[in-house]
mmCIF file of N, CA and C in Angstrom:
data_model
loop_
_atom_site.group_PDB
_atom_site.id
_atom_site.type_symbol
_atom_site.label_atom_id
_atom_site.label_comp_id
_atom_site.label_asym_id
_atom_site.label_seq_id
_atom_site.Cartn_x
_atom_site.Cartn_y
_atom_site.Cartn_z
ATOM 1 N N UNK J 1 51.173 29.892 72.555
ATOM 2 C CA UNK J 1 49.688 29.660 72.786
ATOM 3 C C UNK J 1 49.347 30.472 74.027
ATOM 4 N N UNK J 2 47.942 31.287 74.022
ATOM 5 C CA UNK J 2 47.752 31.795 75.268
ATOM 6 C C UNK J 2 46.922 30.988 76.107
ATOM 7 N N UNK J 3 47.218 31.234 77.274
ATOM 8 C CA UNK J 3 46.747 30.357 78.354
ATOM 9 C C UNK J 3 45.092 30.658 78.598
ATOM 10 N N UNK J 4 44.338 29.396 78.633
ATOM 11 C CA UNK J 4 43.072 29.506 78.955
ATOM 12 C C UNK J 4 42.868 29.151 80.313
ATOM 13 N N UNK J 5 41.488 28.998 80.878
ATOM 14 C CA UNK J 5 41.325 28.936 82.200
ATOM 15 C C UNK J 5 41.571 27.265 82.622
ATOM 16 N N UNK J 6 41.375 26.334 81.412
ATOM 17 C CA UNK J 6 41.688 25.096 81.769
ATOM 18 C C UNK J 6 43.273 25.235 81.516
ATOM 19 N N UNK J 7 43.748 25.668 80.841
ATOM 20 C CA UNK J 7 45.190 25.400 80.698
ATOM 21 C C UNK J 7 46.036 25.970 82.085
ATOM 22 N N UNK J 8 45.486 26.944 82.621
ATOM 23 C CA UNK J 8 46.001 27.346 84.115
ATOM 24 C C UNK J 8 45.625 26.388 85.155
ATOM 25 N N UNK J 9 44.808 25.646 84.860
ATOM 26 C CA UNK J 9 44.208 24.857 85.992
ATOM 27 C C UNK J 9 45.213 23.663 85.978
ATOM 28 N N UNK J 10 45.260 22.957 84.773
ATOM 29 C CA UNK J 10 46.324 21.831 84.459
ATOM 30 C C UNK J 10 47.608 22.299 85.002
ATOM 31 N N UNK J 11 48.055 23.593 84.411
ATOM 32 C CA UNK J 11 49.518 23.677 85.215
ATOM 33 C C UNK J 11 49.597 24.124 86.374
ATOM 34 N N UNK J 12 48.276 24.520 87.102
ATOM 35 C CA UNK J 12 48.698 24.607 88.685
ATOM 36 C C UNK J 12 48.706 23.148 89.215
ATOM 37 N N UNK J 13 47.939 22.180 88.561
ATOM 38 C CA UNK J 13 48.103 20.682 89.538
ATOM 39 C C UNK J 13 49.546 20.094 88.717
ATOM 40 N N UNK J 14 50.028 20.571 87.641
ATOM 41 C CA UNK J 14 51.090 20.075 87.389
ATOM 42 C C UNK J 14 52.322 20.663 88.269
ATOM 43 N N UNK J 15 52.048 22.117 88.624
ATOM 44 C CA UNK J 15 53.173 22.367 89.408
ATOM 45 C C UNK J 15 53.156 21.787 90.777
ATOM 46 N N UNK J 16 52.004 21.613 91.306
ATOM 47 C CA UNK J 16 52.189 20.366 92.628
ATOM 48 C C UNK J 16 52.814 19.284 92.397
ATOM 49 N N UNK J 17 52.291 18.402 91.550
ATOM 50 C CA UNK J 17 53.346 17.354 90.921
ATOM 51 C C UNK J 17 54.879 17.466 91.011
ATOM 52 N N UNK J 18 55.245 18.670 90.262
ATOM 53 C CA UNK J 18 56.551 18.991 90.296
ATOM 54 C C UNK J 18 57.524 19.649 91.259
ATOM 55 N N UNK J 19 56.423 20.249 92.176
ATOM 56 C CA UNK J 19 57.029 20.545 93.367
ATOM 57 C C UNK J 19 57.287 19.255 94.491
ATOM 58 N N UNK J 20 56.273 18.194 94.510
ATOM 59 C CA UNK J 20 56.187 17.374 95.030
ATOM 60 C C UNK J 20 57.510 16.358 94.539
ATOM 61 N N UNK J 21 57.654 16.428 93.600
ATOM 62 C CA UNK J 21 58.671 15.494 93.108
ATOM 63 C C UNK J 21 59.936 16.221 93.266
ATOM 64 N N UNK J 22 60.227 17.376 93.521
ATOM 65 C CA UNK J 22 61.557 18.224 93.772
ATOM 66 C C UNK J 22 61.991 17.774 94.925
ATOM 67 N N UNK J 23 60.630 18.335 96.178
ATOM 68 C CA UNK J 23 61.063 17.789 97.402
ATOM 69 C C UNK J 23 61.147 16.348 97.609
ATOM 70 N N UNK J 24 60.867 15.341 96.771
ATOM 71 C CA UNK J 24 61.037 14.176 97.194
ATOM 72 C C UNK J 24 62.297 13.763 96.909
ATOM 73 N N UNK J 25 62.766 14.072 95.955
ATOM 74 C CA UNK J 25 64.271 13.638 95.424
ATOM 75 C C UNK J 25 65.250 14.654 96.009
ATOM 76 N N UNK J 26 64.871 15.651 96.584
ATOM 77 C CA UNK J 26 65.817 16.276 97.419
ATOM 78 C C UNK J 26 66.160 15.635 98.841
ATOM 79 N N UNK J 27 65.118 15.289 99.423
ATOM 80 C CA UNK J 27 64.828 14.492 100.707
ATOM 81 C C UNK J 27 65.480 13.076 100.525
ATOM 82 N N UNK J 28 65.302 12.312 99.452
ATOM 83 C CA UNK J 28 66.325 11.123 99.141
ATOM 84 C C UNK J 28 67.997 11.351 98.906
ATOM 85 N N UNK J 29 67.991 12.653 98.096
ATOM 86 C CA UNK J 29 69.624 12.665 97.902
ATOM 87 C C UNK J 29 70.208 13.381 99.073
ATOM 88 N N UNK J 30 69.781 14.399 100.132
ATOM 89 C CA UNK J 30 70.370 14.801 101.329
ATOM 90 C C UNK J 30 69.983 13.938 102.581
ATOM 91 N N UNK J 31 69.190 12.846 102.381
ATOM 92 C CA UNK J 31 68.655 12.210 103.705
ATOM 93 C C UNK J 31 69.914 11.173 104.275
ATOM 94 N N UNK J 32 69.437 11.087 105.731
ATOM 95 C CA UNK J 32 70.365 10.149 105.815
ATOM 96 C C UNK J 32 71.150 8.860 105.481
ATOM 97 N N UNK J 33 70.219 8.168 104.788
ATOM 98 C CA UNK J 33 70.411 7.020 104.027
ATOM 99 C C UNK J 33 70.293 6.922 102.669
ATOM 100 N N UNK J 34 70.861 7.862 101.948
ATOM 101 C CA UNK J 34 71.356 8.003 100.440
ATOM 102 C C UNK J 34 72.316 7.189 100.355
ATOM 103 N N UNK J 35 72.389 6.283 99.366
ATOM 104 C CA UNK J 35 73.150 5.317 98.859
ATOM 105 C C UNK J 35 74.228 6.554 98.239
ATOM 106 N N UNK J 36 75.712 6.281 98.099
ATOM 107 C CA UNK J 36 76.730 7.118 97.215
ATOM 108 C C UNK J 36 76.273 6.623 95.989
ATOM 109 N N UNK J 37 76.058 5.487 95.544
ATOM 110 C CA UNK J 37 76.009 5.185 93.935
ATOM 111 C C UNK J 37 74.799 6.037 93.191
ATOM 112 N N UNK J 38 73.979 6.516 94.171
ATOM 113 C CA UNK J 38 72.623 7.095 93.653
ATOM 114 C C UNK J 38 72.800 8.609 93.646
ATOM 115 N N UNK J 39 73.757 9.111 94.536
ATOM 116 C CA UNK J 39 73.730 10.535 94.760
ATOM 117 C C UNK J 39 73.902 11.297 93.500
ATOM 118 N N UNK J 40 74.467 11.101 92.089
ATOM 119 C CA UNK J 40 74.097 11.740 91.097
ATOM 120 C C UNK J 40 73.285 11.840 90.465
ATOM 121 N N UNK J 41 72.449 10.570 90.432
ATOM 122 C CA UNK J 41 70.939 10.230 90.021
ATOM 123 C C UNK J 41 70.216 11.521 90.501
ATOM 124 N N UNK J 42 70.068 11.342 91.841
ATOM 125 C CA UNK J 42 69.394 12.159 92.645
ATOM 126 C C UNK J 42 69.613 13.619 92.182
ATOM 127 N N UNK J 43 70.593 13.962 92.125
ATOM 128 C CA UNK J 43 70.977 15.426 91.460
ATOM 129 C C UNK J 43 70.826 15.793 90.301
ATOM 130 N N UNK J 44 70.705 14.995 89.536
ATOM 131 C CA UNK J 44 69.942 15.347 87.944
ATOM 132 C C UNK J 44 68.595 15.203 88.369
ATOM 133 N N UNK J 45 68.239 14.304 88.852
ATOM 134 C CA UNK J 45 66.514 14.729 89.299
ATOM 135 C C UNK J 45 65.984 16.042 89.732
ATOM 136 N N UNK J 46 66.922 16.330 90.673
ATOM 137 C CA UNK J 46 66.954 17.429 91.308
ATOM 138 C C UNK J 46 66.727 18.788 90.532
ATOM 139 N N UNK J 47 67.682 18.687 89.695
ATOM 140 C CA UNK J 47 67.993 19.690 88.689
ATOM 141 C C UNK J 47 66.672 20.008 87.413
ATOM 142 N N UNK J 48 66.334 18.514 87.264
ATOM 143 C CA UNK J 48 65.218 18.368 86.147
ATOM 144 C C UNK J 48 63.996 19.189 86.692
ATOM 145 N N UNK J 49 63.563 18.236 87.870
ATOM 146 C CA UNK J 49 62.083 18.767 88.683
ATOM 147 C C UNK J 49 62.635 20.261 89.190
ATOM 148 N N UNK J 50 63.402 20.662 89.547
ATOM 149 C CA UNK J 50 63.417 22.251 89.557
ATOM 150 C C UNK J 50 63.215 22.960 88.221
ATOM 151 N N UNK J 51 63.980 22.593 87.520
ATOM 152 C CA UNK J 51 63.707 23.483 86.032
ATOM 153 C C UNK J 51 62.455 23.191 85.708
ATOM 154 N N UNK J 52 61.515 21.932 85.698
ATOM 155 C CA UNK J 52 59.905 21.796 85.513
ATOM 156 C C UNK J 52 59.330 22.750 86.141
ATOM 157 N N UNK J 53 59.672 22.941 87.622
ATOM 158 C CA UNK J 53 58.841 24.210 88.236
ATOM 159 C C UNK J 53 58.894 25.471 87.744
ATOM 160 N N UNK J 54 60.543 25.966 87.669
ATOM 161 C CA UNK J 54 60.281 27.012 87.051
ATOM 162 C C UNK J 54 59.452 27.765 85.792
ATOM 163 N N UNK J 55 59.804 26.628 84.867
ATOM 164 C CA UNK J 55 59.135 26.426 83.515
ATOM 165 C C UNK J 55 57.609 26.824 83.921
ATOM 166 N N UNK J 56 57.040 25.998 84.648
ATOM 167 C CA UNK J 56 55.569 26.233 84.982
ATOM 168 C C UNK J 56 55.098 27.019 85.440
ATOM 169 N N UNK J 57 56.075 28.117 86.211
ATOM 170 C CA UNK J 57 55.843 29.349 87.020
ATOM 171 C C UNK J 57 56.065 30.258 86.272
ATOM 172 N N UNK J 58 56.958 30.281 85.274
ATOM 173 C CA UNK J 58 57.381 30.992 84.281
ATOM 174 C C UNK J 58 56.086 31.218 83.336
ATOM 175 N N UNK J 59 55.298 30.159 82.805
ATOM 176 C CA UNK J 59 54.316 30.424 81.981
ATOM 177 C C UNK J 59 52.861 30.578 82.422
ATOM 178 N N UNK J 60 52.692 30.366 84.028
ATOM 179 C CA UNK J 60 51.698 30.633 84.550
ATOM 180 C C UNK J 60 52.067 32.482 84.896
ATOM 181 N N UNK J 61 53.094 32.899 85.107
ATOM 182 C CA UNK J 61 53.180 34.464 85.096
ATOM 183 C C UNK J 61 53.057 35.043 83.750
ATOM 184 N N UNK J 62 53.563 34.399 82.915
ATOM 185 C CA UNK J 62 53.450 35.216 81.286
ATOM 186 C C UNK J 62 52.318 34.866 80.866
ATOM 187 N N UNK J 63 51.346 33.967 81.302
ATOM 188 C CA UNK J 63 50.143 33.581 80.458
ATOM 189 C C UNK J 63 50.355 33.257 79.246
ATOM 190 N N UNK J 64 51.146 32.431 78.772
ATOM 191 C CA UNK J 64 51.417 31.651 77.707
ATOM 192 C C UNK J 64 52.152 30.230 77.692
ATOM 193 N N UNK J 65 52.228 29.813 76.893
ATOM 194 C CA UNK J 65 53.167 28.615 76.671
ATOM 195 C C UNK J 65 53.833 28.665 75.384
ATOM 196 N N UNK J 66 55.300 28.922 75.391
ATOM 197 C CA UNK J 66 55.755 28.716 74.224
ATOM 198 C C UNK J 66 56.776 27.451 73.753
ATOM 199 N N UNK J 67 56.450 26.968 72.888
ATOM 200 C CA UNK J 67 56.913 25.678 72.217
ATOM 201 C C UNK J 67 58.224 25.508 71.958
#
């Protein structure tokens, strides 16, 4: 699907959310007070958030969304 103006605006908003999610989980994982039982959880959350950021960036650069 080719991106239109509203698609781009929505993707830019989602990019902000995904980037904030990535940063938050990174801080929680590598912060001083990280619970050892939660380290693996945060690592997966960091990975998924990073993939989401990359997918949104790719969609914006390519100008389309692949389903």
